[in-house]
PDB file of C-alpha atoms in Angstrom:
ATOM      1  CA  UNK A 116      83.589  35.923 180.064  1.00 47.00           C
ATOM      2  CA  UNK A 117      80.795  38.612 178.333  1.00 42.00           C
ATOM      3  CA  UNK A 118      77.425  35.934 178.980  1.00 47.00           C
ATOM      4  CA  UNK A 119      74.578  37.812 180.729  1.00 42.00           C
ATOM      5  CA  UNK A 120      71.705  36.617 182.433  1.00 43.00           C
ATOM      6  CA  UNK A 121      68.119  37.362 180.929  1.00 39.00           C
ATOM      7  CA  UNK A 122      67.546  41.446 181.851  1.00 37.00           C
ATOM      8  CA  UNK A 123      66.100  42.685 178.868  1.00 35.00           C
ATOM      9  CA  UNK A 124      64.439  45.828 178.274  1.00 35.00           C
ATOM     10  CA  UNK A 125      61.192  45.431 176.472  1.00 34.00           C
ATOM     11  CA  UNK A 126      59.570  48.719 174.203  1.00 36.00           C
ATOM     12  CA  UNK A 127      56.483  45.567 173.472  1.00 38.00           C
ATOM     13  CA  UNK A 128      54.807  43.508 175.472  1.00 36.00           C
ATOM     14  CA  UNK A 129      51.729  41.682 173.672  1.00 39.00           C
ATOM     15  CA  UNK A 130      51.512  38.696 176.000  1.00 41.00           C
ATOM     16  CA  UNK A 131      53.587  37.637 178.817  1.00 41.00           C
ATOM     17  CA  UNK A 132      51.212  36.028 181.928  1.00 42.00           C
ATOM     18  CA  UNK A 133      50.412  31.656 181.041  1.00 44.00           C
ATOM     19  CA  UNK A 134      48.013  29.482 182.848  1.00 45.00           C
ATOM     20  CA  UNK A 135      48.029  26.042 182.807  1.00 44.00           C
ATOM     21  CA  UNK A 136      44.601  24.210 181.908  1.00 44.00           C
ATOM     22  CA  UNK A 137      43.375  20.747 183.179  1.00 42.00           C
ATOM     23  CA  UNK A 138      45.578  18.875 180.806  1.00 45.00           C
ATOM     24  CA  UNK A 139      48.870  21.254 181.588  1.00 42.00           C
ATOM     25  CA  UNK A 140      48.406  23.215 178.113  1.00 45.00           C
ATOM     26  CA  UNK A 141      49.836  26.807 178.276  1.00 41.00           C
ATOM     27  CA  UNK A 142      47.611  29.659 176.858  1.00 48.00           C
ATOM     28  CA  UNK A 143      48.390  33.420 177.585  1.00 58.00           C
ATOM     29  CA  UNK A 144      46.759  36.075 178.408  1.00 73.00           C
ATOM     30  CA  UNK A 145      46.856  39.280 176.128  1.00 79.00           C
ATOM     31  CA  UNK A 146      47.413  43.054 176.201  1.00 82.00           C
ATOM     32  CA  UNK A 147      46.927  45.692 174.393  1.00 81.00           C
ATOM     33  CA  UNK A 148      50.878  47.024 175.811  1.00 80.00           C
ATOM     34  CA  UNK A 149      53.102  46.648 179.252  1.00 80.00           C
ATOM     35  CA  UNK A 150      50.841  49.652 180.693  1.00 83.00           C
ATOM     36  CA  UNK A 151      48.023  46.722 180.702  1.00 85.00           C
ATOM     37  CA  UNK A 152      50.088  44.326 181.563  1.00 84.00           C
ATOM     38  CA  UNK A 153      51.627  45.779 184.934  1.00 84.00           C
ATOM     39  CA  UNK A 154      47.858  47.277 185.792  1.00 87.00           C
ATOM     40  CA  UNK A 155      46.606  43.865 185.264  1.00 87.00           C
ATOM     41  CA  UNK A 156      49.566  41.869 187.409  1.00 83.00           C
ATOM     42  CA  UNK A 157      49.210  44.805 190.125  1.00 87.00           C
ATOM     43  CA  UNK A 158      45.875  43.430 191.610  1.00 89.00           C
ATOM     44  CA  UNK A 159      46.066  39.433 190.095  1.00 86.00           C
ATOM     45  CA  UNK A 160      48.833  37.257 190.128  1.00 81.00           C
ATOM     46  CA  UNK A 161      47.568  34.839 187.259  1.00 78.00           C
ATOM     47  CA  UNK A 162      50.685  33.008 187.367  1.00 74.00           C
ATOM     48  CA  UNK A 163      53.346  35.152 188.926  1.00 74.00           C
ATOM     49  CA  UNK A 164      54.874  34.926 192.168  1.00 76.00           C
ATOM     50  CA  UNK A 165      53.789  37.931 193.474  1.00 84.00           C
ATOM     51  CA  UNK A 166      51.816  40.985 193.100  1.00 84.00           C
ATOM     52  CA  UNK A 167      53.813  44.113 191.073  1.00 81.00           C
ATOM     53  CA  UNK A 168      53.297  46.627 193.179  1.00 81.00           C
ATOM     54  CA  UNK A 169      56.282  48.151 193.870  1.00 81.00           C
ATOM     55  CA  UNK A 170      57.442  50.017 190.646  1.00 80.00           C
ATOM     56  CA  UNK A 171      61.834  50.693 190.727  1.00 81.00           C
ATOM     57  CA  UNK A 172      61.408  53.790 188.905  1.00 80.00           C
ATOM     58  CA  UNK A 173      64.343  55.337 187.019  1.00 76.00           C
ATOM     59  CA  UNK A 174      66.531  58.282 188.635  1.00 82.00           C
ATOM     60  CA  UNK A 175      65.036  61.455 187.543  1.00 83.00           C
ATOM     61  CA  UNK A 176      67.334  62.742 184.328  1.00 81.00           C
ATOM     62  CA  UNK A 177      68.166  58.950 183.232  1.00 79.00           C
ATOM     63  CA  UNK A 178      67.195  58.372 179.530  1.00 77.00           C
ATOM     64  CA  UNK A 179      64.947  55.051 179.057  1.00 76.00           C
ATOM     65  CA  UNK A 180      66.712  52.015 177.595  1.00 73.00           C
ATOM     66  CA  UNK A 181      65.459  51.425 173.919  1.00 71.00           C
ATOM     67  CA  UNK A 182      67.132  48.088 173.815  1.00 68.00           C
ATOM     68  CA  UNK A 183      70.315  47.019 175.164  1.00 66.00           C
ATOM     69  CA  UNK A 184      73.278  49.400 174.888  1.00 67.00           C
ATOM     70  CA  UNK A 185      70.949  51.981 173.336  1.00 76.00           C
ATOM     71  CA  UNK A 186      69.011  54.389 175.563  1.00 84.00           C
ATOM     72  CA  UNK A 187      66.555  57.390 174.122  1.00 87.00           C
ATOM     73  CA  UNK A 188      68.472  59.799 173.761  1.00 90.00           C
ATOM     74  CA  UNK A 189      71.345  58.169 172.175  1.00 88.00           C
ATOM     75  CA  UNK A 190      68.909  56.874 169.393  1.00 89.00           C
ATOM     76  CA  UNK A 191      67.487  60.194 168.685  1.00 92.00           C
ATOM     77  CA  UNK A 192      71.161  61.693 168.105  1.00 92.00           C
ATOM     78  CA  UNK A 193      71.937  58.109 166.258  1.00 89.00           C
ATOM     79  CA  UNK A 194      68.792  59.011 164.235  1.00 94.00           C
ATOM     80  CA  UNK A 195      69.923  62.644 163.438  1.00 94.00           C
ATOM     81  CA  UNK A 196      73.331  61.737 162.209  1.00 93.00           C
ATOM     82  CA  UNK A 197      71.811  59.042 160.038  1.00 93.00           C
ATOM     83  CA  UNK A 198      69.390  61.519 158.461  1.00 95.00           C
ATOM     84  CA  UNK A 199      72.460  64.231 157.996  1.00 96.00           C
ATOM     85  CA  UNK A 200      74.710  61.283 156.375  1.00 93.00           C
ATOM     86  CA  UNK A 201      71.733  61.052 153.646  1.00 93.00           C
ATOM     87  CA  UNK A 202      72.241  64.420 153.026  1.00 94.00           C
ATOM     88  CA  UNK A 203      69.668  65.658 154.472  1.00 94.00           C
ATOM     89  CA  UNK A 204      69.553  69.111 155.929  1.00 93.00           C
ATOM     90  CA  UNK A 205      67.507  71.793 157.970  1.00 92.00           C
ATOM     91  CA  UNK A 206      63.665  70.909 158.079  1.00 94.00           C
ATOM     92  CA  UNK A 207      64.042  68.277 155.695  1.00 95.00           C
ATOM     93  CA  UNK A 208      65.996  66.583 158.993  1.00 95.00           C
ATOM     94  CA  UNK A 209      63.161  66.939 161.493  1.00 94.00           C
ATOM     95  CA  UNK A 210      60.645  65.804 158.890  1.00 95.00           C
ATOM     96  CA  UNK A 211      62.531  62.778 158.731  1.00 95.00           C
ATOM     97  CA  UNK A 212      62.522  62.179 162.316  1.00 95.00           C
ATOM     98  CA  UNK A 213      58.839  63.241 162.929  1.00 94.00           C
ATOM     99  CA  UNK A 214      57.753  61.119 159.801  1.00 93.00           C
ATOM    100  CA  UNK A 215      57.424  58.404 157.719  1.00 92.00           C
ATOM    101  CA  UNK A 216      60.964  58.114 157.452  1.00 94.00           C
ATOM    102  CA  UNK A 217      61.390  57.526 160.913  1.00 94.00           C
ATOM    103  CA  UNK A 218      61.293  53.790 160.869  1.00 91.00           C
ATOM    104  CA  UNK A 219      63.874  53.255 158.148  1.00 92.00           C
ATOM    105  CA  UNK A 220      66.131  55.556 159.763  1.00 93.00           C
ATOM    106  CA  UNK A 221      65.940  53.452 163.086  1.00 89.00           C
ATOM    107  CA  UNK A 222      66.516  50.344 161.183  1.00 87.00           C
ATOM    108  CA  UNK A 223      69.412  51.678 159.496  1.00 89.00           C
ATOM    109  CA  UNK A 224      70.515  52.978 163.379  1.00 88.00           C
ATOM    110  CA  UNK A 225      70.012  49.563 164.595  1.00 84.00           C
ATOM    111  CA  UNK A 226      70.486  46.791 162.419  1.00 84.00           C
ATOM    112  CA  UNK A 227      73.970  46.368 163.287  1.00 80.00           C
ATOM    113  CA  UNK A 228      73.983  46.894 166.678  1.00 81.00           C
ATOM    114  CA  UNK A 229      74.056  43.564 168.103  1.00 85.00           C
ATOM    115  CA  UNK A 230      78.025  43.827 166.605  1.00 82.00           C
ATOM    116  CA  UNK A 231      78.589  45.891 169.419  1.00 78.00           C
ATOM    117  CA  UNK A 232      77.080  43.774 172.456  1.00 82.00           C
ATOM    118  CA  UNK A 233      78.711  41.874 174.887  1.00 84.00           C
ATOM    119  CA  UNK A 234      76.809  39.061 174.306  1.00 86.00           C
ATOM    120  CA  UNK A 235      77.909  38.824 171.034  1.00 90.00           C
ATOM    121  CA  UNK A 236      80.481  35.913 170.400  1.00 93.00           C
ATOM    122  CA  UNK A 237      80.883  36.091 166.582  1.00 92.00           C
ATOM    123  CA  UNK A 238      82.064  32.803 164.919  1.00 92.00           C
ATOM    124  CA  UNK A 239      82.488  30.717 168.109  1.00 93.00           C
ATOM    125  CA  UNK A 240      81.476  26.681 167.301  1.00 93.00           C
ATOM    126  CA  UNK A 241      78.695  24.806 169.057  1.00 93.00           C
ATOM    127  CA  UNK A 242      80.654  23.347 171.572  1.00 94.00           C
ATOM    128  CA  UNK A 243      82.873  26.324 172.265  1.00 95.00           C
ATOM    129  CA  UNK A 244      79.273  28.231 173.354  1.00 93.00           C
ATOM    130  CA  UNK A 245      78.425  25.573 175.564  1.00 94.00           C
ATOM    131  CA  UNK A 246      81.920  26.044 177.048  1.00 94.00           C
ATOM    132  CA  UNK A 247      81.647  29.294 177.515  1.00 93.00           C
ATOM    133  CA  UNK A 248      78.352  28.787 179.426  1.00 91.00           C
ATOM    134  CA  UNK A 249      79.279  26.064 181.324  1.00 91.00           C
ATOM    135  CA  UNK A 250      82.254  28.244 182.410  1.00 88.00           C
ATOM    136  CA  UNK A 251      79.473  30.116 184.094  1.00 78.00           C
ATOM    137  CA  UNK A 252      77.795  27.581 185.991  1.00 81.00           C
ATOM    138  CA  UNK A 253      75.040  27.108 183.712  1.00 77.00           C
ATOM    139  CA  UNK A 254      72.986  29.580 185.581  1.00 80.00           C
ATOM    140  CA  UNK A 255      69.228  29.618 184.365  1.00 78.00           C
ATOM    141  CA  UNK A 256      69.240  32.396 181.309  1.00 78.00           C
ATOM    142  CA  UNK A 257      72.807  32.509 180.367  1.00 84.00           C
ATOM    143  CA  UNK A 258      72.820  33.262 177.132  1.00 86.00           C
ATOM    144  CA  UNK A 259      74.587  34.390 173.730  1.00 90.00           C
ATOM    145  CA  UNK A 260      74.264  34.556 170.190  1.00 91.00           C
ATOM    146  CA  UNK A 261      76.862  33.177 167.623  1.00 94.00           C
ATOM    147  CA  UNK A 262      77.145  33.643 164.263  1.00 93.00           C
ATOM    148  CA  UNK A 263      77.431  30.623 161.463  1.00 90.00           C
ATOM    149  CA  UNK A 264      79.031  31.284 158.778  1.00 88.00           C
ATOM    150  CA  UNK A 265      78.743  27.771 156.696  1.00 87.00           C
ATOM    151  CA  UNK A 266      74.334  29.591 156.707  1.00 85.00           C
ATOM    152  CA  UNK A 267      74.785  33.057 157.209  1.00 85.00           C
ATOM    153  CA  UNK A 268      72.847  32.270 160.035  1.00 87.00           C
ATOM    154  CA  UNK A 269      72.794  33.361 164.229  1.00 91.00           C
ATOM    155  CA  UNK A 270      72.279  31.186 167.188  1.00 91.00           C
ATOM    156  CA  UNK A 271      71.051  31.758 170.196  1.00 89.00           C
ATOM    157  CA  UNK A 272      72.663  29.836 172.983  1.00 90.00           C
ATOM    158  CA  UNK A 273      70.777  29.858 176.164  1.00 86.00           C
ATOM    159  CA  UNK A 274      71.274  27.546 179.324  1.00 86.00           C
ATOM    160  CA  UNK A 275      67.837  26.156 180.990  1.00 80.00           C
ATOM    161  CA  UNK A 276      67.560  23.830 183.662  1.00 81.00           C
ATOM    162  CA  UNK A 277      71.413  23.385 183.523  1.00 85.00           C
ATOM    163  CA  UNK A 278      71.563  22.431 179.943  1.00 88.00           C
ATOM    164  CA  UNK A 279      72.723  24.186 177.058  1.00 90.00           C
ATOM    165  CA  UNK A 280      69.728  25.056 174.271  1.00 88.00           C
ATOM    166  CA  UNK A 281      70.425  26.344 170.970  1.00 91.00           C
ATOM    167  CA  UNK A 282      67.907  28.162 168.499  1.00 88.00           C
ATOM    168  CA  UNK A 283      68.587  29.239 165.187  1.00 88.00           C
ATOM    169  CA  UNK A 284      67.924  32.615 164.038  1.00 87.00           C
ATOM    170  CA  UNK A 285      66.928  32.198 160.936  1.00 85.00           C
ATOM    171  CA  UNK A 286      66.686  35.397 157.902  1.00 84.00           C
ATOM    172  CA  UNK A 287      63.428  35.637 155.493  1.00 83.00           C
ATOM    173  CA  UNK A 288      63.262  38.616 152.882  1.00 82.00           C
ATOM    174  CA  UNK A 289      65.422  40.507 154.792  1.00 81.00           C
ATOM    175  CA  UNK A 290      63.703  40.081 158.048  1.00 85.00           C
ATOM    176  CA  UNK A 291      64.665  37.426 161.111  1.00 84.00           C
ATOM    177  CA  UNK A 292      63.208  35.169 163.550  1.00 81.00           C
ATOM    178  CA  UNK A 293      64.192  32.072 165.764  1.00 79.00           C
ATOM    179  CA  UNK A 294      63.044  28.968 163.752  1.00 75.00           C
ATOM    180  CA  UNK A 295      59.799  30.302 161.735  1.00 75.00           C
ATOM    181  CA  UNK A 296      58.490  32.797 165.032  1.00 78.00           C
ATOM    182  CA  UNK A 297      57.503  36.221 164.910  1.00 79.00           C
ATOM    183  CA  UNK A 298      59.991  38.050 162.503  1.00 83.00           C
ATOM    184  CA  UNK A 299      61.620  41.252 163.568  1.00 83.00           C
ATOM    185  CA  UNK A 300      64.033  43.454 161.263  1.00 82.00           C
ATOM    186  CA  UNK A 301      67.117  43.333 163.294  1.00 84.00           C
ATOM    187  CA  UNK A 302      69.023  41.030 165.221  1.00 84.00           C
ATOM    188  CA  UNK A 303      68.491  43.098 168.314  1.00 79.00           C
ATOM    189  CA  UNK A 304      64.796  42.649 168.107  1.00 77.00           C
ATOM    190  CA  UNK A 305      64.957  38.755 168.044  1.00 77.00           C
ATOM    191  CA  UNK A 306      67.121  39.376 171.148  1.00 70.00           C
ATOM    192  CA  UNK A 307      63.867  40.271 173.043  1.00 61.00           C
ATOM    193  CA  UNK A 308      61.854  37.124 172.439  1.00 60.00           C
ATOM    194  CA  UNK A 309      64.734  35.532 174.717  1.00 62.00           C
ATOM    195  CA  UNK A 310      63.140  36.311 177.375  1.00 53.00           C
ATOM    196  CA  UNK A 311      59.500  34.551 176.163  1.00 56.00           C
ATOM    197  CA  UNK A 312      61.522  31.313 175.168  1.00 57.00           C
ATOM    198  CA  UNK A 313      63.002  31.181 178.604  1.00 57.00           C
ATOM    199  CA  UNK A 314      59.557  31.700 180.582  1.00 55.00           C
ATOM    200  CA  UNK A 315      57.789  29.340 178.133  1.00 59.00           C
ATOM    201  CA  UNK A 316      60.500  26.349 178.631  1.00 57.00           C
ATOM    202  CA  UNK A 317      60.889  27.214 182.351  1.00 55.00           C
ATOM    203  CA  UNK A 318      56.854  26.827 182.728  1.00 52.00           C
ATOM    204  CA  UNK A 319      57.012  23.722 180.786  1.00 53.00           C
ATOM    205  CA  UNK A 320      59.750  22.087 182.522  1.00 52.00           C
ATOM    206  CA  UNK A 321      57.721  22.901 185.675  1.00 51.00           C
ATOM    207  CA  UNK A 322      54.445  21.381 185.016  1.00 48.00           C
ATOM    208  CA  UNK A 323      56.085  18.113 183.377  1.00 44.00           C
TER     209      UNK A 323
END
């Protein structure tokens, strides 16, 4: 069964670390990027477990992950052929990688790519994605993301505290975002906030 636990590879981090106040409210602290953020959680634990200290670095040659099935170097040759299927040629090529083009290259790159994931389960029903993730023991952050056709809409289908959750993933001039949240260009992009919905309902379900 292709369901994967939460392990996603973030190129953002604005705000990750919660406290809870007197009343159990959640506020976060912010950062200016995940530089910050690990300097920050490196000396203060402000709500993690431990102190992150011990950095698993990458083997030396080993392209960073841009998001999930996509690493560096396989976007920058992604972006190339993009630019030379335009018709673009010679230093009219490298000006659209090194400029203002740049971004709706990517997009065009990566707008799709969620077709390709594992975690991708197409026009499965409600109850068949709860089967499939009960089929994995309901571990904490299973998740997948279905699409609806009835809406032209995604789901995401996560299990917390041993019980399925679904989230629409909802489109807005060309642009998405699970039920009204931040709004991201692809599909792949939502993807990330998985991991914030599954801290924030874990924290909540903790200080209930």
């Amino acid at each position: 069964m292709l369901l994967f636990n939460v392990n996603v590879s973030l190129t953002k981090i604005m705000q990750f670390n919660t406290t809870n106040d007197i009343n159990s409210n959640i506020s976060s602290h912010k950062f200016v990027g995940p530089v910050e953020l690990v300097q920050h959680h490196s000396t203060q634990l402000d709500g993690f477990l431990t102190l992150a200290q011990l950095p698993l670095n990458r083997p030396v040659g080993m392209s960073p992950i841009v998001l999930q099935g996509l690493n560096a170097n396989d976007l920058e040759h992604n972006l190339r052929l993009k630019a030379i299927e335009m018709g673009l040629k010679g230093q009219s090529v490298e000006e659209a990688l090194n400029g203002p083009m740049r971004n709706h290259l990517r997009f065009l790159v990566i707008k799709d790519l969620h077709l390709l994931q594992p975690w991708y389960h197409h026009t499965i029903r409600r109850y068949e994605a709860e089967s499939r993730l009960a089929s994995e023991g309901n571990q904490d952050g299973a998740f997948l993301v279905r699409y609806r056709k009835e809406d032209r809409t995604y789901v995401l289908s996560l299990t917390s505290q041993n019980e399925p959750k679904h989230y629409r993933i909802e489109e807005y001039l060309s642009r998405w975002s699970i039920e009204g949240g931040q709004y991201f260009e692809t599909i792949m992009e939502v993807s990330v906030l998985l991991i914030y919905i599954y801290i924030m309902l874990y924290i909540y379900l903790s200080v209930c």
